[in-house]
mmCIF file of C-alpha atoms in Angstrom:
data_model
loop_
_atom_site.group_PDB
_atom_site.id
_atom_site.type_symbol
_atom_site.label_atom_id
_atom_site.label_comp_id
_atom_site.label_asym_id
_atom_site.label_seq_id
_atom_site.Cartn_x
_atom_site.Cartn_y
_atom_site.Cartn_z
ATOM 1 C CA MET A 1159 16.449 26.010 242.036
ATOM 2 C CA ALA A 1160 15.204 23.028 243.988
ATOM 3 C CA LEU A 1161 18.476 21.664 244.263
ATOM 4 C CA SER A 1162 20.443 25.069 245.185
ATOM 5 C CA SER A 1163 17.684 25.558 247.978
ATOM 6 C CA SER A 1164 18.045 21.898 249.543
ATOM 7 C CA SER A 1165 21.805 22.263 249.391
ATOM 8 C CA SER A 1166 21.817 25.724 251.245
ATOM 9 C CA LEU A 1167 19.477 24.255 253.895
ATOM 10 C CA GLN A 1168 21.808 21.473 254.579
ATOM 11 C CA PRO A 1169 24.064 23.774 256.550
ATOM 12 C CA GLN A 1170 21.158 25.574 258.314
ATOM 13 C CA LEU A 1171 19.848 22.039 259.562
ATOM 14 C CA GLY A 1172 23.323 20.999 260.466
ATOM 15 C CA GLY A 1173 23.453 24.417 262.463
ATOM 16 C CA CYS A 1174 20.441 23.676 264.250
ATOM 17 C CA GLY A 1175 21.321 20.082 265.038
ATOM 18 C CA ILE A 1176 24.688 21.487 266.491
ATOM 19 C CA LEU A 1177 22.995 24.200 268.215
ATOM 20 C CA GLY A 1178 20.351 21.832 270.187
ATOM 21 C CA VAL A 1179 23.207 19.645 271.225
ATOM 22 C CA GLY A 1180 25.194 22.554 272.490
ATOM 23 C CA ILE A 1181 22.207 23.972 274.491
ATOM 24 C CA TRP A 1182 21.189 20.330 275.871
ATOM 25 C CA LEU A 1183 24.799 20.025 277.049
ATOM 26 C CA ALA A 1184 24.856 23.619 278.341
ATOM 27 C CA VAL A 1185 21.432 22.787 280.419
ATOM 28 C CA THR A 1186 22.146 19.158 281.254
ATOM 29 C CA GLN A 1187 26.077 19.014 281.733
ATOM 30 C CA GLY A 1188 26.435 22.685 282.864
ATOM 31 C CA ASN A 1189 29.115 21.773 285.634
ATOM 32 C CA PHE A 1190 31.064 20.008 283.038
ATOM 33 C CA ALA A 1191 33.589 22.774 281.847
ATOM 34 C CA THR A 1192 36.823 23.296 280.001
ATOM 35 C CA LEU A 1193 39.971 21.549 281.641
ATOM 36 C CA SER A 1194 41.865 24.490 280.340
ATOM 37 C CA SER A 1195 43.160 27.201 282.715
ATOM 38 C CA SER A 1196 44.121 29.453 279.976
ATOM 39 C CA PHE A 1197 40.630 29.105 278.125
ATOM 40 C CA PRO A 1198 38.028 28.667 280.836
ATOM 41 C CA SER A 1199 35.037 29.485 278.281
ATOM 42 C CA LEU A 1200 36.408 26.797 276.080
ATOM 43 C CA SER A 1201 33.741 24.047 276.506
ATOM 44 C CA ALA A 1202 32.020 21.661 274.346
ATOM 45 C CA ALA A 1203 28.636 23.101 275.314
ATOM 46 C CA ASN A 1204 30.069 26.753 274.184
ATOM 47 C CA LEU A 1205 31.892 25.646 271.300
ATOM 48 C CA LEU A 1206 28.892 23.783 269.766
ATOM 49 C CA ILE A 1207 26.621 26.739 270.607
ATOM 50 C CA VAL A 1208 28.884 29.275 268.724
ATOM 51 C CA THR A 1209 29.404 26.579 265.855
ATOM 52 C CA GLY A 1210 25.807 25.815 265.492
ATOM 53 C CA THR A 1211 24.843 29.573 265.675
ATOM 54 C CA PHE A 1212 27.404 30.488 262.899
ATOM 55 C CA VAL A 1213 26.574 27.905 260.928
ATOM 56 C CA MET A 1214 22.742 28.632 260.780
ATOM 57 C CA ILE A 1215 23.363 32.423 259.909
ATOM 58 C CA ILE A 1216 25.513 30.999 256.601
ATOM 59 C CA GLY A 1217 22.723 28.378 255.871
ATOM 60 C CA PHE A 1218 20.096 31.025 256.248
ATOM 61 C CA VAL A 1219 21.974 33.343 253.863
ATOM 62 C CA GLY A 1220 22.538 30.599 251.278
ATOM 63 C CA CYS A 1221 18.736 29.521 251.872
ATOM 64 C CA ILE A 1222 17.543 33.443 251.261
ATOM 65 C CA GLY A 1223 19.517 33.665 247.996
ATOM 66 C CA ALA A 1224 18.327 30.504 246.381
ATOM 67 C CA ILE A 1225 14.872 31.235 246.991
ATOM 68 C CA LYS A 1226 15.339 34.952 246.012
ATOM 69 C CA GLU A 1227 17.733 34.206 243.500
ATOM 70 C CA ASN A 1228 20.021 36.949 244.887
ATOM 71 C CA LYS A 1229 23.276 36.972 243.366
ATOM 72 C CA CYS A 1230 24.739 39.174 246.368
ATOM 73 C CA LEU A 1231 23.514 36.683 249.105
ATOM 74 C CA LEU A 1232 24.597 33.557 246.844
ATOM 75 C CA LEU A 1233 27.907 35.010 246.228
ATOM 76 C CA SER A 1234 28.178 35.969 250.193
ATOM 77 C CA PHE A 1235 27.148 32.262 250.759
ATOM 78 C CA PHE A 1236 29.885 30.795 248.273
ATOM 79 C CA ILE A 1237 32.661 33.170 250.041
ATOM 80 C CA MET A 1238 31.810 32.505 253.741
ATOM 81 C CA LEU A 1239 31.715 28.807 252.957
ATOM 82 C CA LEU A 1240 34.850 28.758 251.142
ATOM 83 C CA ILE A 1241 36.599 30.851 253.936
ATOM 84 C CA ILE A 1242 35.553 28.060 256.618
ATOM 85 C CA PHE A 1243 36.739 25.312 254.271
ATOM 86 C CA LEU A 1244 40.076 27.050 253.587
ATOM 87 C CA LEU A 1245 40.366 27.695 257.666
ATOM 88 C CA GLU A 1246 39.601 24.182 258.598
ATOM 89 C CA LEU A 1247 42.165 22.979 256.195
ATOM 90 C CA THR A 1248 44.710 25.195 257.661
ATOM 91 C CA VAL A 1249 44.030 24.158 260.980
ATOM 92 C CA VAL A 1250 44.289 20.487 260.139
ATOM 93 C CA ILE A 1251 47.741 21.218 258.431
ATOM 94 C CA LEU A 1252 49.070 23.402 261.446
ATOM 95 C CA PHE A 1253 48.027 20.437 263.619
ATOM 96 C CA PHE A 1254 49.804 17.794 262.123
ATOM 97 C CA VAL A 1255 52.806 20.101 261.400
ATOM 98 C CA TYR A 1256 53.035 21.101 265.162
ATOM 99 C CA THR A 1257 51.623 17.947 266.871
ATOM 100 C CA ASP A 1258 54.560 17.805 269.327
ATOM 101 C CA LYS A 1259 54.409 21.499 270.255
ATOM 102 C CA ILE A 1260 50.661 21.227 270.485
ATOM 103 C CA ASP A 1261 51.190 18.148 273.182
ATOM 104 C CA LYS A 1262 53.714 19.948 275.143
ATOM 105 C CA TYR A 1263 51.553 23.139 275.560
ATOM 106 C CA ALA A 1264 48.322 21.029 276.027
ATOM 107 C CA GLN A 1265 50.089 19.075 279.056
ATOM 108 C CA ARG A 1266 51.452 22.421 280.548
ATOM 109 C CA ASP A 1267 48.198 24.086 280.318
ATOM 110 C CA LEU A 1268 46.686 21.111 281.625
ATOM 111 C CA LYS A 1269 48.971 21.008 284.624
ATOM 112 C CA LYS A 1270 48.346 24.561 285.595
ATOM 113 C CA GLY A 1271 44.679 23.874 285.448
ATOM 114 C CA LEU A 1272 45.206 21.230 288.369
ATOM 115 C CA HIS A 1273 45.957 23.733 290.668
ATOM 116 C CA LEU A 1274 42.303 25.059 290.279
ATOM 117 C CA TYR A 1275 40.976 21.872 291.245
ATOM 118 C CA GLY A 1276 38.453 22.157 294.238
ATOM 119 C CA THR A 1277 38.884 25.882 294.357
ATOM 120 C CA ASP A 1278 35.733 28.385 294.334
ATOM 121 C CA GLY A 1279 34.411 29.058 291.239
ATOM 122 C CA ASN A 1280 35.905 26.192 289.446
ATOM 123 C CA ILE A 1281 33.217 23.636 290.042
ATOM 124 C CA GLY A 1282 33.094 22.903 286.434
ATOM 125 C CA LEU A 1283 36.705 21.885 285.955
ATOM 126 C CA THR A 1284 36.895 19.766 289.193
ATOM 127 C CA ASN A 1285 33.833 17.793 288.073
ATOM 128 C CA ALA A 1286 35.534 17.599 284.406
ATOM 129 C CA TRP A 1287 38.747 16.114 286.200
ATOM 130 C CA SER A 1288 36.630 13.776 288.272
ATOM 131 C CA ILE A 1289 34.843 12.164 285.470
ATOM 132 C CA ILE A 1290 37.713 11.841 283.171
ATOM 133 C CA GLN A 1291 39.790 10.157 285.848
ATOM 134 C CA THR A 1292 36.873 7.769 286.964
ATOM 135 C CA ASP A 1293 35.887 6.941 283.561
ATOM 136 C CA PHE A 1294 39.203 6.373 282.089
ATOM 137 C CA ARG A 1295 40.774 4.791 285.111
ATOM 138 C CA CYS A 1296 43.639 7.410 285.014
ATOM 139 C CA CYS A 1297 45.308 9.635 287.490
ATOM 140 C CA GLY A 1298 46.857 13.145 286.523
ATOM 141 C CA VAL A 1299 48.213 14.877 283.158
ATOM 142 C CA SER A 1300 51.504 12.796 282.573
ATOM 143 C CA ASN A 1301 51.588 10.834 286.209
ATOM 144 C CA TYR A 1302 49.442 10.747 289.421
ATOM 145 C CA THR A 1303 52.406 12.708 291.021
ATOM 146 C CA ASP A 1304 50.965 15.876 289.205
ATOM 147 C CA TRP A 1305 48.523 15.992 292.249
ATOM 148 C CA PHE A 1306 51.370 16.235 294.572
ATOM 149 C CA GLU A 1307 52.154 19.735 293.777
ATOM 150 C CA VAL A 1308 48.738 20.504 293.813
ATOM 151 C CA TYR A 1309 48.239 19.395 297.161
ATOM 152 C CA ASN A 1310 51.848 19.702 298.611
ATOM 153 C CA THR A 1311 51.720 16.387 300.027
ATOM 154 C CA THR A 1312 51.477 12.901 298.883
ATOM 155 C CA ARG A 1313 47.823 12.849 298.192
ATOM 156 C CA VAL A 1314 45.491 12.756 294.865
ATOM 157 C CA PRO A 1315 41.821 13.516 294.506
ATOM 158 C CA ASP A 1316 39.321 10.428 295.574
ATOM 159 C CA SER A 1317 38.428 9.938 291.903
ATOM 160 C CA CYS A 1318 42.056 8.599 291.134
ATOM 161 C CA CYS A 1319 41.205 5.366 293.676
ATOM 162 C CA LEU A 1320 40.630 2.118 292.458
ATOM 163 C CA GLU A 1321 37.949 1.751 294.613
ATOM 164 C CA PHE A 1322 36.174 5.002 295.749
ATOM 165 C CA SER A 1323 35.826 6.044 299.298
ATOM 166 C CA GLU A 1324 35.877 9.061 301.224
ATOM 167 C CA ASN A 1325 39.539 10.561 301.541
ATOM 168 C CA CYS A 1326 40.795 7.557 299.517
ATOM 169 C CA GLY A 1327 42.926 9.655 297.797
ATOM 170 C CA LEU A 1328 45.235 10.061 301.270
ATOM 171 C CA HIS A 1329 46.059 5.969 301.039
ATOM 172 C CA SER A 1330 48.978 4.611 299.605
ATOM 173 C CA PRO A 1331 49.867 4.842 295.832
ATOM 174 C CA GLY A 1332 48.799 1.210 295.492
ATOM 175 C CA THR A 1333 45.154 1.917 295.881
ATOM 176 C CA TRP A 1334 45.109 4.747 292.924
ATOM 177 C CA TRP A 1335 45.054 4.678 288.883
ATOM 178 C CA LYS A 1336 48.714 4.697 287.427
ATOM 179 C CA ALA A 1337 47.672 5.549 284.110
ATOM 180 C CA PRO A 1338 48.436 9.297 282.968
ATOM 181 C CA CYS A 1339 45.125 10.733 281.895
ATOM 182 C CA TYR A 1340 46.762 12.984 278.826
ATOM 183 C CA GLU A 1341 48.082 9.560 277.102
ATOM 184 C CA THR A 1342 45.128 7.455 278.002
ATOM 185 C CA VAL A 1343 42.644 9.911 276.480
ATOM 186 C CA LYS A 1344 44.844 10.498 273.483
ATOM 187 C CA ILE A 1345 44.947 6.472 273.004
ATOM 188 C CA TRP A 1346 41.101 6.558 273.209
ATOM 189 C CA LEU A 1347 40.773 9.107 270.366
ATOM 190 C CA GLN A 1348 43.181 7.158 268.490
ATOM 191 C CA GLU A 1349 41.456 3.909 268.590
ATOM 192 C CA ASN A 1350 38.096 6.133 267.345
ATOM 193 C CA LEU A 1351 40.100 7.701 264.634
ATOM 194 C CA LEU A 1352 37.905 6.139 261.928
ATOM 195 C CA ALA A 1353 34.650 7.387 263.473
ATOM 196 C CA VAL A 1354 36.265 10.859 263.674
ATOM 197 C CA GLY A 1355 37.650 10.420 259.965
ATOM 198 C CA ILE A 1356 33.958 9.344 258.796
ATOM 199 C CA PHE A 1357 32.609 12.487 260.165
ATOM 200 C CA GLY A 1358 35.326 14.698 259.011
ATOM 201 C CA LEU A 1359 34.944 13.342 255.482
ATOM 202 C CA CYS A 1360 31.016 13.749 255.506
ATOM 203 C CA THR A 1361 31.509 17.471 256.743
ATOM 204 C CA VAL A 1362 33.906 17.927 253.906
ATOM 205 C CA LEU A 1363 31.279 16.480 251.453
ATOM 206 C CA VAL A 1364 28.741 18.546 252.643
ATOM 207 C CA GLN A 1365 30.542 21.754 252.561
ATOM 208 C CA ILE A 1366 31.954 20.953 248.469
ATOM 209 C CA LEU A 1367 28.307 20.173 247.555
ATOM 210 C CA GLY A 1368 27.373 23.546 249.171
ATOM 211 C CA LEU A 1369 30.029 25.541 247.366
ATOM 212 C CA THR A 1370 29.064 23.578 244.110
ATOM 213 C CA PHE A 1371 25.446 24.307 244.003
ATOM 214 C CA ALA A 1372 25.936 27.896 245.304
ATOM 215 C CA MET A 1373 28.224 28.450 242.355
ATOM 216 C CA THR A 1374 26.125 26.615 240.085
ATOM 217 C CA MET A 1375 23.034 28.576 241.143
ATOM 218 C CA TYR A 1376 25.027 32.052 241.016
ATOM 219 C CA CYS A 1377 26.130 31.365 237.466
ATOM 220 C CA GLN A 1378 22.701 30.384 236.282
ATOM 221 C CA VAL A 1379 21.451 33.908 237.822
ATOM 222 C CA VAL A 1380 24.028 35.850 236.232
ATOM 223 C CA LYS A 1381 23.185 33.996 232.713
ATOM 224 C CA ALA A 1382 19.363 34.815 233.334
ATOM 225 C CA ASP A 1383 20.069 38.351 233.917
ATOM 226 C CA THR A 1384 22.388 38.805 231.138
ATOM 227 C CA TYR A 1385 19.933 37.038 228.786
ATOM 228 C CA CYS A 1386 17.183 39.184 229.991
ATOM 229 C CA ALA A 1387 19.186 42.481 229.613
#
């Protein structure tokens, strides 16, 4: 029982950590929102808060089920973990199958989002683009000329400038970053693929352990009830 209780506590503690990071991001980086115009609420903070809350609820169900040796709660915990595991597996498979289509849709959606840059009520999107272009030394989604359609003139945001100064985006293209942000960020993610892979593997192992211990505990309770009967 101790092993089962600790295994069900793992998702709950992990959920607390994810929720905490999400709340911290929302409080300290509240102005850093999503870059997507189609999904304005799809920010890192919101995703972490929702995920953390969901994981905490599942962990709570498993923990109570293990402590009380309740068959219904243990089975519910197992089924919820299994559904999440299968959903994650499905998302990963679909991502690799439709990588090209996802790439095209993402770039198209990001370019639509550029038109919201600097407009009222979109300070989060504006700050997000400014931070990305400054940190990754890039400009635009696929090219710095993406901004020409936004401003209807040969101009880019000041965050595209090699040396930042007020209204430097009005200067000649020779003073701007030339690298496309989409490809630059994509290359950065590929270079850090090992870290992402290790995180994903650890997540899968924790879920498999949770599934194993939940089913083991459930079988023990069923056997105990049958023996007592």
